[in-house]
Short mmCIF file of C-alpha atoms and ligand atoms in Angstrom, two decimals:
data_model
loop_
_atom_site.label_atom_id
_atom_site.label_comp_id
_atom_site.label_asym_id
_atom_site.label_seq_id
_atom_site.Cartn_x
_atom_site.Cartn_y
_atom_site.Cartn_z
CA MET Y 258 0.79 72.14 3.22
CA THR Y 259 -1.45 69.85 5.78
CA VAL Y 260 -1.40 66.27 4.45
CA SER Y 261 -3.67 64.14 6.78
CA ARG Y 262 -2.84 60.65 7.97
CA VAL Y 263 -4.89 58.15 7.97
CA GLN Y 264 -6.03 57.56 11.91
CA ARG Y 265 -4.91 53.76 13.43
CA CYS Y 266 -6.93 52.88 16.08
CA ALA Y 267 -7.65 49.84 18.19
CA VAL Y 268 -10.74 48.82 19.54
CA TRP Y 269 -9.83 47.51 23.17
CA PHE Y 270 -12.47 45.53 24.50
CA GLY Y 271 -12.08 44.65 28.26
CA LYS Y 272 -10.22 47.27 30.50
CA PRO Y 273 -6.48 48.31 29.35
CA SER Y 274 -3.88 48.73 32.13
CA ALA Y 275 -2.41 52.17 31.92
CA ARG Y 276 0.61 50.81 30.75
CA ASP Y 277 -1.17 49.25 27.76
CA GLU Y 278 -2.12 52.30 26.91
CA ALA Y 279 0.96 54.69 26.84
CA VAL Y 280 2.23 51.84 25.01
CA PHE Y 281 -0.16 51.75 22.32
CA ALA Y 282 0.07 55.50 22.31
CA ALA Y 283 3.34 55.31 21.77
CA SER Y 284 3.07 53.14 18.90
CA GLY Y 285 1.16 55.88 17.33
CA TRP Y 286 -2.62 53.84 17.83
CA HIS Y 287 -5.25 56.15 19.23
CA LEU Y 288 -6.87 53.81 21.67
CA ARG Y 289 -10.80 53.40 22.30
CA VAL Y 290 -11.88 50.91 24.64
CA ALA Y 291 -15.18 49.34 24.85
CA ARG Y 292 -16.90 47.35 26.92
CA PRO Y 293 -18.30 44.03 25.28
CA ASP Y 294 -21.79 43.67 26.69
CA THR Y 295 -22.88 47.06 25.31
CA SER Y 296 -23.80 47.92 21.62
CA VAL Y 297 -20.63 49.29 20.25
CA GLN Y 298 -19.97 50.95 16.76
CA VAL Y 299 -17.40 49.89 15.20
CA GLY Y 300 -16.95 51.53 12.05
CA MET Y 301 -13.85 53.45 10.21
CA ARG Y 302 -14.33 56.79 8.93
CA GLY Y 303 -12.75 57.45 5.49
CA GLY Y 304 -9.97 55.11 5.35
CA ASP Y 305 -9.54 54.90 9.62
CA LEU Y 306 -7.28 51.97 9.81
CA VAL Y 307 -9.43 49.55 12.70
CA ILE Y 308 -7.98 46.76 14.68
CA ALA Y 309 -9.56 45.27 17.65
CA VAL Y 310 -8.14 44.24 21.24
CA VAL Y 311 -10.21 41.10 22.33
CA ASP Y 312 -8.95 41.14 26.15
CA LEU Y 313 -9.97 37.62 27.56
CA ARG Y 314 -8.26 38.33 31.09
CA GLY Y 315 -10.79 37.26 33.55
CA ALA Y 316 -13.45 36.35 31.13
CA ASP Y 317 -16.43 34.60 32.12
CA ALA Y 318 -18.90 32.96 30.26
CA THR Y 319 -21.50 36.13 29.71
CA HIS Y 320 -18.29 37.64 28.96
CA LEU Y 321 -17.08 35.73 26.42
CA ALA Y 322 -20.23 35.09 24.71
CA ALA Y 323 -20.07 39.16 24.25
CA LEU Y 324 -17.13 38.67 22.54
CA GLU Y 325 -17.85 36.05 20.62
CA SER Y 326 -20.78 37.70 19.46
CA ILE Y 327 -18.74 40.83 18.65
CA LEU Y 328 -16.22 39.42 16.56
CA ALA Y 329 -19.15 37.15 14.68
CA GLN Y 330 -20.67 41.17 13.53
CA HIS Y 331 -17.39 41.93 12.51
CA ALA Y 332 -16.39 39.67 10.59
CA ASP Y 333 -13.11 41.46 8.62
CA LEU Y 334 -12.11 43.48 11.36
CA PRO Y 335 -8.06 42.29 12.18
CA SER Y 336 -8.03 41.32 15.94
CA LEU Y 337 -5.52 40.81 18.38
CA ALA Y 338 -6.06 38.41 21.63
CA LEU Y 339 -4.94 39.23 24.70
CA ALA Y 340 -4.95 36.22 27.52
CA ASP Y 341 -3.22 35.44 30.80
CA ASP Y 342 -3.19 33.13 33.88
CA THR Y 343 -6.46 34.64 34.65
CA THR Y 344 -7.98 32.70 31.26
CA ASP Y 345 -9.72 29.74 30.92
CA LEU Y 346 -8.13 28.89 27.83
CA ALA Y 347 -9.93 25.27 28.15
CA ASP Y 348 -13.42 27.10 27.76
CA PRO Y 349 -14.81 26.02 24.39
CA ALA Y 350 -15.79 29.55 23.89
CA CYS Y 351 -12.34 31.27 24.59
CA GLN Y 352 -10.71 28.25 21.98
CA ARG Y 353 -13.04 29.70 18.89
CA ILE Y 354 -12.01 33.14 19.80
CA LEU Y 355 -8.09 32.42 19.92
CA ALA Y 356 -9.09 30.36 16.87
CA ARG Y 357 -10.74 34.20 15.36
CA CYS Y 358 -8.16 36.62 16.73
CA GLY Y 359 -5.21 37.21 13.63
CA GLY Y 360 -2.78 36.20 16.59
CA ARG Y 361 -2.05 36.93 20.66
CA LEU Y 362 -1.16 40.18 21.64
CA PRO Y 363 2.76 39.76 23.01
CA GLN Y 364 3.31 40.13 26.92
CA PRO Y 365 5.20 41.91 28.70
CA LEU Y 366 3.24 44.91 26.08
CA ASP Y 367 5.78 47.09 24.94
CA PRO Y 368 6.38 49.27 21.72
CA GLN Y 369 8.62 46.79 19.79
CA THR Y 370 7.11 43.74 20.05
CA LEU Y 371 3.72 45.63 19.75
CA ASP Y 372 4.75 46.73 16.29
CA ALA Y 373 6.44 43.38 15.52
CA ALA Y 374 2.87 41.38 16.15
CA LEU Y 375 0.84 44.18 14.51
CA ALA Y 376 3.08 43.94 11.59
CA THR Y 377 2.18 40.33 11.52
CA LEU Y 378 -1.61 40.58 11.88
CA LEU Y 379 -1.62 43.53 8.78
CA ALA Y 380 0.63 41.91 6.39
CA SER Y 381 -2.06 38.68 6.37
CA PRO Y 382 -3.60 39.39 3.46
CA ARG Y 383 -7.37 38.97 4.29
CA ARG Y 384 -8.23 38.09 0.68
CA ASN Y 385 -5.47 35.97 -0.25
CA ILE Y 386 -4.72 35.12 -3.74
CA ALA Y 387 -6.36 32.46 -3.70
CA SER Y 388 -9.42 34.30 -3.61
CA VAL Y 389 -8.81 34.40 -7.25
CA GLY Y 390 -9.34 30.61 -8.13
CA GLY Y 391 -8.64 28.73 -10.66
CA GLU Y 392 -6.05 26.06 -12.46
CA SER Y 393 -6.14 26.90 -16.11
CA ALA Y 394 -3.23 27.87 -18.49
CA VAL Y 395 -4.42 31.16 -18.37
CA MET Y 396 -5.96 31.48 -14.81
CA LEU Y 397 -2.27 30.79 -13.49
CA GLY Y 398 -0.87 32.89 -15.98
CA VAL Y 399 -2.66 35.71 -13.58
CA ARG Y 400 -1.33 34.84 -11.07
CA ALA Y 401 2.04 34.87 -11.81
CA LEU Y 402 1.03 38.91 -12.50
CA LEU Y 403 -0.78 39.17 -9.59
CA HIS Y 404 2.76 38.82 -7.50
CA ARG Y 405 5.00 39.96 -10.06
CA TYR Y 406 2.90 43.85 -10.57
CA ALA Y 407 2.24 43.34 -6.50
CA ASP Y 408 5.45 45.64 -5.02
CA VAL Y 409 5.53 47.60 -8.40
CA GLU Y 410 5.18 50.93 -7.73
CA LEU Y 411 3.28 51.49 -10.70
CA PRO Y 412 -0.26 52.09 -12.18
CA VAL Y 413 -2.21 49.00 -13.82
CA LEU Y 414 -4.80 48.68 -16.32
CA ILE Y 415 -7.19 46.45 -15.44
CA THR Y 416 -8.74 44.70 -18.14
CA GLY Y 417 -11.66 41.90 -19.27
CA GLU Y 418 -15.13 41.47 -19.84
CA SER Y 419 -17.82 42.03 -17.77
CA GLY Y 420 -17.50 39.77 -14.57
CA THR Y 421 -14.05 38.25 -15.07
CA GLY Y 422 -13.13 39.51 -11.68
CA LYS Y 423 -11.23 42.82 -12.15
CA GLU Y 424 -11.94 44.42 -8.96
CA LEU Y 425 -11.01 41.23 -7.35
CA ALA Y 426 -7.88 41.26 -9.15
CA ALA Y 427 -7.56 44.89 -7.60
CA HIS Y 428 -8.03 44.01 -3.91
CA ALA Y 429 -5.41 40.68 -4.77
CA LEU Y 430 -2.45 43.17 -5.94
CA HIS Y 431 -3.52 45.93 -2.94
CA ASP Y 432 -3.12 42.67 -0.43
CA LEU Y 433 -0.56 41.02 -1.71
CA SER Y 434 1.40 44.82 -1.99
CA GLY Y 435 3.03 46.56 0.80
CA ARG Y 436 0.45 48.81 0.94
CA ARG Y 437 -1.91 46.06 2.17
CA ALA Y 438 -1.98 47.75 6.02
CA ARG Y 439 -2.71 50.71 4.34
CA PRO Y 440 -6.12 51.46 2.94
CA PHE Y 441 -7.56 50.19 -0.50
CA VAL Y 442 -10.32 52.60 -1.54
CA ALA Y 443 -12.31 52.25 -4.70
CA MET Y 444 -14.63 54.33 -6.92
CA ASN Y 445 -16.64 53.52 -9.44
CA CYS Y 446 -16.42 56.54 -11.92
CA GLY Y 447 -20.04 55.76 -14.45
CA ALA Y 448 -21.81 55.75 -11.27
CA ILE Y 449 -21.06 59.12 -10.04
CA SER Y 450 -22.40 62.49 -11.35
CA PRO Y 451 -19.60 64.05 -13.55
CA THR Y 452 -20.20 67.33 -11.14
CA LEU Y 453 -19.32 65.93 -7.77
CA VAL Y 454 -16.45 63.34 -9.86
CA GLN Y 455 -13.83 66.45 -8.66
CA SER Y 456 -15.25 66.69 -5.32
CA GLU Y 457 -15.07 62.65 -4.44
CA LEU Y 458 -11.96 62.37 -5.58
CA PHE Y 459 -9.70 64.80 -4.05
CA GLY Y 460 -11.82 66.23 -1.53
CA HIS Y 461 -13.05 70.04 -1.29
CA GLU Y 462 -12.72 73.42 0.64
CA ARG Y 463 -15.67 74.51 2.31
CA GLY Y 464 -18.01 76.80 -0.01
CA ALA Y 465 -16.11 75.75 -2.77
CA PHE Y 466 -19.21 74.93 -4.28
CA THR Y 467 -23.40 75.47 -3.66
CA GLY Y 468 -23.96 72.81 -0.64
CA ALA Y 469 -20.10 72.75 0.36
CA ALA Y 470 -21.08 72.94 3.91
CA THR Y 471 -17.76 71.59 5.13
CA ARG Y 472 -14.04 70.70 4.46
CA ARG Y 473 -13.92 67.43 2.79
CA MET Y 474 -10.83 64.73 2.18
CA GLY Y 475 -10.93 63.11 -1.34
CA LEU Y 476 -10.19 59.53 -1.94
CA PHE Y 477 -7.11 59.90 -2.83
CA GLU Y 478 -6.41 61.97 0.65
CA SER Y 479 -7.50 58.99 2.58
CA ALA Y 480 -6.16 56.53 0.81
CA ASP Y 481 -2.54 58.19 1.85
CA GLY Y 482 0.03 55.62 1.94
CA GLY Y 483 -2.39 52.35 -0.34
CA THR Y 484 -4.06 51.66 -3.21
CA VAL Y 485 -6.72 54.02 -4.92
CA PHE Y 486 -9.12 51.64 -7.44
CA LEU Y 487 -10.70 53.63 -10.60
CA ASP Y 488 -13.28 51.18 -11.67
CA GLU Y 489 -15.13 51.92 -15.14
CA ILE Y 490 -12.18 54.58 -15.70
CA GLY Y 491 -13.51 55.13 -19.55
CA ASP Y 492 -16.20 57.12 -17.81
CA LEU Y 493 -13.83 59.60 -15.77
CA PRO Y 494 -14.89 63.07 -16.77
CA LEU Y 495 -13.10 64.88 -18.59
CA ASP Y 496 -11.36 67.27 -16.54
CA ALA Y 497 -11.43 65.31 -13.57
CA GLN Y 498 -8.70 63.29 -16.48
CA THR Y 499 -6.69 66.05 -16.19
CA ASN Y 500 -6.30 66.31 -12.28
CA LEU Y 501 -5.69 62.50 -12.31
CA LEU Y 502 -2.89 63.28 -15.28
CA ARG Y 503 -1.27 65.58 -12.42
CA VAL Y 504 -1.36 62.96 -9.68
CA LEU Y 505 0.27 60.08 -12.22
CA GLN Y 506 2.72 62.79 -12.97
CA GLU Y 507 3.28 64.92 -9.89
CA GLY Y 508 2.01 62.70 -6.54
CA THR Y 509 0.12 65.84 -6.44
CA ILE Y 510 -3.71 67.48 -5.28
CA GLU Y 511 -5.54 70.46 -5.25
CA ARG Y 512 -8.93 70.23 -3.13
CA VAL Y 513 -11.88 71.89 -5.46
CA GLY Y 514 -11.70 75.47 -4.21
CA SER Y 515 -7.97 75.64 -3.28
CA ASN Y 516 -4.85 75.91 -4.71
CA HIS Y 517 -3.07 74.53 -2.02
CA THR Y 518 -1.37 71.89 -3.16
CA ILE Y 519 -1.13 68.49 -1.04
CA ARG Y 520 1.58 65.89 -1.68
CA VAL Y 521 -0.35 62.23 -2.20
CA ASP Y 522 1.03 58.61 -1.72
CA VAL Y 523 -1.33 56.17 -3.52
CA ARG Y 524 -0.91 53.35 -6.10
CA VAL Y 525 -3.38 53.72 -8.80
CA LEU Y 526 -5.07 50.54 -10.07
CA ALA Y 527 -7.92 50.83 -12.95
CA ALA Y 528 -10.11 49.18 -14.72
CA THR Y 529 -11.90 48.92 -17.61
CA HIS Y 530 -14.24 46.54 -20.08
CA VAL Y 531 -14.92 49.25 -22.38
CA ASP Y 532 -12.07 49.94 -25.40
CA LEU Y 533 -10.12 52.99 -24.20
CA GLU Y 534 -8.47 53.19 -28.00
CA ALA Y 535 -12.26 53.79 -28.98
CA ALA Y 536 -12.78 56.72 -26.43
CA ILE Y 537 -9.43 57.80 -27.29
CA ALA Y 538 -10.69 58.03 -31.26
CA ALA Y 539 -13.91 59.62 -30.22
CA GLY Y 540 -12.50 62.27 -28.24
CA ARG Y 541 -13.85 60.99 -25.14
CA PHE Y 542 -10.66 60.19 -23.31
CA ARG Y 543 -6.96 61.85 -22.88
CA GLN Y 544 -4.52 59.64 -24.73
CA ASP Y 545 -1.68 61.15 -22.66
CA LEU Y 546 -3.63 59.81 -19.16
CA TYR Y 547 -3.68 56.65 -21.16
CA TYR Y 548 -0.23 55.84 -21.83
CA ARG Y 549 0.19 57.03 -17.97
CA LEU Y 550 -2.27 54.19 -16.48
CA ASP Y 551 -1.30 51.41 -19.26
CA VAL Y 552 1.79 50.78 -17.90
CA LEU Y 553 1.56 47.29 -16.69
CA ARG Y 554 -1.55 45.87 -18.11
CA LEU Y 555 -3.98 42.91 -16.51
CA LEU Y 556 -5.63 41.10 -19.30
CA LEU Y 557 -8.80 38.68 -17.14
CA PRO Y 558 -9.90 36.05 -19.69
CA PRO Y 559 -13.34 35.21 -20.15
CA LEU Y 560 -14.84 32.42 -18.41
CA ARG Y 561 -14.98 30.50 -21.76
CA ALA Y 562 -11.95 30.52 -22.29
CA ARG Y 563 -10.89 29.08 -18.89
CA GLY Y 564 -11.64 25.05 -19.56
CA SER Y 565 -12.33 23.08 -16.75
CA ASP Y 566 -12.43 26.05 -14.71
CA VAL Y 567 -16.01 26.74 -15.08
CA GLU Y 568 -16.28 23.28 -13.18
CA LEU Y 569 -14.13 23.52 -9.84
CA LEU Y 570 -15.26 27.34 -9.61
CA ALA Y 571 -19.06 26.06 -9.88
CA ARG Y 572 -18.03 23.43 -7.17
CA GLN Y 573 -16.10 26.03 -4.53
CA PHE Y 574 -19.29 28.17 -5.01
CA LEU Y 575 -21.59 25.76 -4.40
CA ASP Y 576 -19.52 24.95 -1.23
CA GLU Y 577 -18.75 28.13 0.00
CA PHE Y 578 -22.60 28.38 -0.22
CA ARG Y 579 -23.36 24.84 1.59
CA ALA Y 580 -21.23 26.56 4.34
CA GLY Y 581 -23.21 29.35 5.27
CA HIS Y 582 -27.06 28.09 4.28
CA SER Y 583 -28.56 24.92 4.70
CA VAL Y 584 -29.49 23.15 1.25
CA GLN Y 585 -30.06 19.98 -0.45
CA ALA Y 586 -27.45 20.36 -3.09
CA ARG Y 587 -24.21 18.58 -2.40
CA GLY Y 588 -22.73 18.11 -6.02
CA PHE Y 589 -23.70 18.42 -10.27
CA SER Y 590 -25.35 15.62 -11.60
CA ALA Y 591 -23.46 14.33 -14.66
CA ALA Y 592 -25.76 17.36 -17.11
CA ALA Y 593 -25.59 19.56 -15.16
CA ARG Y 594 -21.95 19.56 -15.45
CA GLN Y 595 -22.09 18.92 -19.22
CA CYS Y 596 -24.34 22.37 -19.79
CA LEU Y 597 -22.17 23.77 -17.27
CA ARG Y 598 -18.90 23.34 -19.85
CA GLN Y 599 -21.02 23.91 -22.97
CA HIS Y 600 -22.27 27.54 -21.95
CA ALA Y 601 -21.04 30.41 -23.10
CA TRP Y 602 -20.88 32.12 -20.01
CA PRO Y 603 -21.54 35.93 -21.11
CA GLY Y 604 -21.63 37.07 -18.16
CA ASN Y 605 -18.33 35.50 -16.79
CA VAL Y 606 -17.42 34.37 -12.98
CA ARG Y 607 -20.49 36.94 -11.66
CA GLU Y 608 -22.81 34.82 -13.98
CA LEU Y 609 -21.65 31.40 -12.36
CA LEU Y 610 -22.04 32.42 -9.53
CA ASN Y 611 -25.31 33.63 -9.27
CA ARG Y 612 -26.44 30.20 -11.22
CA VAL Y 613 -25.16 27.72 -9.08
CA ARG Y 614 -26.59 29.90 -5.95
CA ARG Y 615 -29.31 30.20 -7.51
CA ALA Y 616 -29.52 26.29 -8.41
CA ALA Y 617 -28.55 25.83 -4.66
CA VAL Y 618 -31.82 26.94 -3.26
CA VAL Y 619 -34.45 25.50 -5.38
CA ALA Y 620 -32.63 22.06 -6.53
CA GLU Y 621 -35.09 19.15 -4.54
CA HIS Y 622 -32.07 16.78 -4.45
CA ALA Y 623 -28.78 15.66 -3.21
CA LEU Y 624 -27.30 16.48 -7.38
CA ILE Y 625 -28.09 19.97 -8.67
CA GLU Y 626 -29.77 19.38 -12.29
CA PRO Y 627 -29.67 21.05 -15.78
CA ALA Y 628 -33.22 22.71 -14.69
CA ASP Y 629 -31.64 24.08 -11.51
CA LEU Y 630 -29.28 26.06 -13.54
CA GLN Y 631 -31.53 27.64 -15.46
CA LEU Y 632 -29.22 26.24 -18.40
CA GLY Y 633 -31.29 26.80 -21.94
CA GLN Y 634 -33.15 24.13 -23.84
CA SER Y 635 -29.68 23.81 -26.93
CA ASN Y 636 -28.26 22.54 -23.80
CA ALA Y 637 -30.84 19.74 -22.94
CA GLN Y 638 -31.02 18.49 -26.55
CA VAL Y 639 -27.13 18.22 -26.28
CA VAL Y 640 -27.48 15.99 -23.25
CA ALA Y 641 -30.16 14.18 -24.23
CA LEU Y 642 -28.42 12.84 -27.68
CA ASP Y 643 -25.01 12.36 -25.61
CA HIS Y 644 -27.25 10.42 -23.26
CA HIS Y 645 -28.39 8.28 -26.55
CA ARG Y 646 -24.95 7.55 -27.79
CA ASP Y 647 -24.19 6.01 -24.09
CA ARG Y 648 -26.73 4.40 -24.56
CA THR Y 649 -25.82 2.63 -28.05
CA GLU Y 650 -22.09 2.27 -27.47
CA ARG Y 651 -23.24 0.05 -23.86
CA ASP Y 652 -25.44 -1.82 -26.12
CA ALA Y 653 -22.99 -2.73 -28.53
CA LEU Y 654 -20.53 -3.07 -25.93
CA LEU Y 655 -22.53 -5.68 -24.62
CA ASP Y 656 -24.18 -7.46 -27.75
CA ALA Y 657 -19.84 -8.13 -28.77
CA LEU Y 658 -19.83 -9.47 -25.28
CA ARG Y 659 -21.86 -11.88 -25.63
CA ALA Y 660 -21.65 -12.94 -28.87
CA THR Y 661 -18.03 -14.47 -28.02
CA GLY Y 662 -18.66 -15.74 -24.75
CA CYS Y 663 -16.57 -12.51 -22.85
CA ASN Y 664 -13.22 -12.81 -25.38
CA VAL Y 665 -12.30 -9.26 -24.94
CA SER Y 666 -9.94 -10.09 -28.43
CA ALA Y 667 -12.75 -11.80 -29.80
CA SER Y 668 -14.81 -8.41 -28.93
CA ALA Y 669 -12.10 -5.73 -29.85
CA ARG Y 670 -12.50 -7.45 -33.39
CA ARG Y 671 -15.71 -7.32 -33.73
CA LEU Y 672 -16.74 -3.48 -32.41
CA SER Y 673 -13.29 -2.58 -34.53
CA VAL Y 674 -11.51 -1.39 -31.49
CA SER Y 675 -8.19 -2.06 -30.11
CA ARG Y 676 -8.73 -4.44 -26.36
CA VAL Y 677 -7.68 -1.20 -24.13
CA THR Y 678 -10.61 0.12 -25.68
CA ILE Y 679 -13.01 -2.79 -24.84
CA TYR Y 680 -11.44 -2.53 -20.82
CA ARG Y 681 -12.40 1.43 -20.92
CA LEU Y 682 -15.71 0.82 -22.22
CA CYS Y 683 -16.03 -2.14 -19.49
CA ARG Y 684 -15.07 0.59 -17.08
CA LYS Y 685 -16.92 3.32 -17.96
CA HIS Y 686 -20.13 1.34 -18.45
CA GLY Y 687 -19.67 -0.40 -15.33
CA VAL Y 688 -19.52 -3.88 -16.83
CA SER Y 689 -17.47 -5.93 -14.50
CA LEU Y 690 -15.61 -8.78 -16.95
CA GLU Y 691 -15.80 -11.43 -13.96
CA ALA Y 692 -19.55 -11.08 -13.47
CA PHE Y 693 -20.31 -11.15 -17.42
CA ARG Y 694 -18.57 -14.02 -17.56
N1 ATP B 263 -10.97 33.45 -10.30
C1 ATP B 263 -12.32 33.92 -9.83
N2 ATP B 263 -12.77 33.25 -8.52
C2 ATP B 263 -13.45 33.28 -7.64
N3 ATP B 263 -14.26 34.10 -7.46
C3 ATP B 263 -14.29 35.28 -8.70
C4 ATP B 263 -13.05 34.84 -9.48
N4 ATP B 263 -13.04 35.97 -10.32
C5 ATP B 263 -14.23 36.75 -9.39
N5 ATP B 263 -15.14 35.97 -9.13
C6 ATP B 263 -16.18 36.29 -8.52
O1 ATP B 263 -16.94 36.38 -8.95
C7 ATP B 263 -17.66 38.06 -8.97
C8 ATP B 263 -17.88 39.47 -10.35
O2 ATP B 263 -16.09 39.54 -10.35
P1 ATP B 263 -15.56 41.32 -9.86
O3 ATP B 263 -16.48 42.37 -9.32
O4 ATP B 263 -14.34 41.45 -9.67
O5 ATP B 263 -15.93 41.49 -12.11
P2 ATP B 263 -15.67 42.84 -12.32
O6 ATP B 263 -14.42 41.57 -13.68
O7 ATP B 263 -14.94 43.98 -11.96
O8 ATP B 263 -17.32 42.97 -13.14
P3 ATP B 263 -18.15 44.15 -13.52
O9 ATP B 263 -17.00 44.52 -14.96
O10 ATP B 263 -18.82 43.83 -13.93
O11 ATP B 263 -17.13 45.02 -13.17
C9 ATP B 263 -17.49 38.20 -7.51
O12 ATP B 263 -18.38 38.30 -6.39
C10 ATP B 263 -15.98 38.05 -7.40
O13 ATP B 263 -15.90 37.55 -5.81
MG1 MG B 264 -16.00 45.39 -11.54
#
C-alpha cells in the first residue's frame, strides 16, 4: 500500500549555509534555493505545502527591492525572514519585509527551534475568522458554530442560498482546525464532467481509461492530512457518491483502474444550495450518504435576515476596495444607506460585494448614491417619501417653536408629543434652541 505524502518545500531567497540545509532536511523540508533577482516560479504542485525564507543577511538595496517584489507577487505565501548583524534593520525596505513576514527564523538554527518557528508560522490563520463578517445575532451564532465545529473530525454540511458565504465558511473551518497547516482542496461537483469526477476525486492508474496516459493522484490523496471541500454536493453523480460513502465510512479510496486500497486522512466538508432531501426523493442522492454528511449542519442565513450587517459589510467592502484603488467614493449617502437596508438581496453577500465595488468605481462624488448602486426605482420612491416626511416634520417643529416663543413645553403640547421628543427632533433636524431664541 502506498500513501503519498504532501511535500513540504521551503524556497530560500538567498544563500543557505550547509548547516541551514541540513537542519531543514532533518525536519522533513525540501529546500529550494532561489536567487531573488531572477524570475522564479513559486508554484504549488497538488497540495504541496510551500513557504518562503527571506534571507536578509548582507542584503543591499537591489537585493531588498527584488525581495519586496517577490513577496508582493506571492501575497499568500507564508514566509519567515532571516536577519543577522550584517542586515541593515534601519532600512525602510528591510522593515517593510520584516513586517510582511510571518516571523523570523531563529538563530542559531536547530531542528527544535525550526519546528517551533514553523508551527507558529503555519498556525496563524491566513483567512482568519474575522473574514466571516457581521455583528448580527445570527452571524455571531454562525461564528460560534465555526469555532465549535472546527476541531471536531466530523463532516459538516454547509447550507444556504447562493452567495451567503458557504465557501468562505468552509475555509474558516479549515483555518481554525488543527489541519490548517495541511492542504485545503476544493472541488465544485457540478462543474466537472460526470465522467471525470471519479478520477478527479480518487485519481487513476495509467491506462485506466482512454486518455489516462499517466498515473494521477486524486483530490483525496493530495489533501492527505487536510480538508476536502465538496461544493454543490447535490450534483455529485451516483457512482461517485458510492465511493464517497466509502471514504466517510472506512477512510479509504481506490484509484480508478486499481483495486489497491489507499488509506486517506481527510476531513470532508460539503456545501449545497439545493434541498438534498428533495434530491433523495427524486432518486438523485443516496440517503445513506446524506446521513453521513449531515452530522454537523451549518446554515448561512440570507443577507436580508442579517439586519444592519448589510451596512456594516457595505462599509467594509468599500474600505477594502479603496485600499487597493484610487476612487472618489468615501462613504454612502443617507439615501444609499436606506436603499441598502431595503433591498431584498437575492444574490446575498456576493451581490452586495459586486454592487459596492461597481458603485465605488462609477460614483463621481464622495458619497455613493442609490443610482451608483443600481438600486431600483421602488427604492428611490421610498426614499423620496421619507424625504417629504422629514421636511414636513421639520416645518411643523419650526412652526411650533416660533409660535410659542421657543418654549419647549408649549411646543410639545402643540404637537401632542413629549418634551423629550421636542429635544430629539431638534437634534435630528439640526435645530439649535439657543440659536433659535
Ligand atoms: N460574512 C461575510 N463577510 C465578508 N465577506 C463575505 C461574507 N460572506 C460572504 N462573503 C463574500 O461573498 C462572496 C460570496 O461568498 P461565497 O463564495 O463563500 O458564497 P457561496 O455561499 O459559496 O455562494 P454560491 O452558493 O454561489 O457558491 C465571497 O467573495 C465572500 O468572500
Ligand atoms: Mg460557493
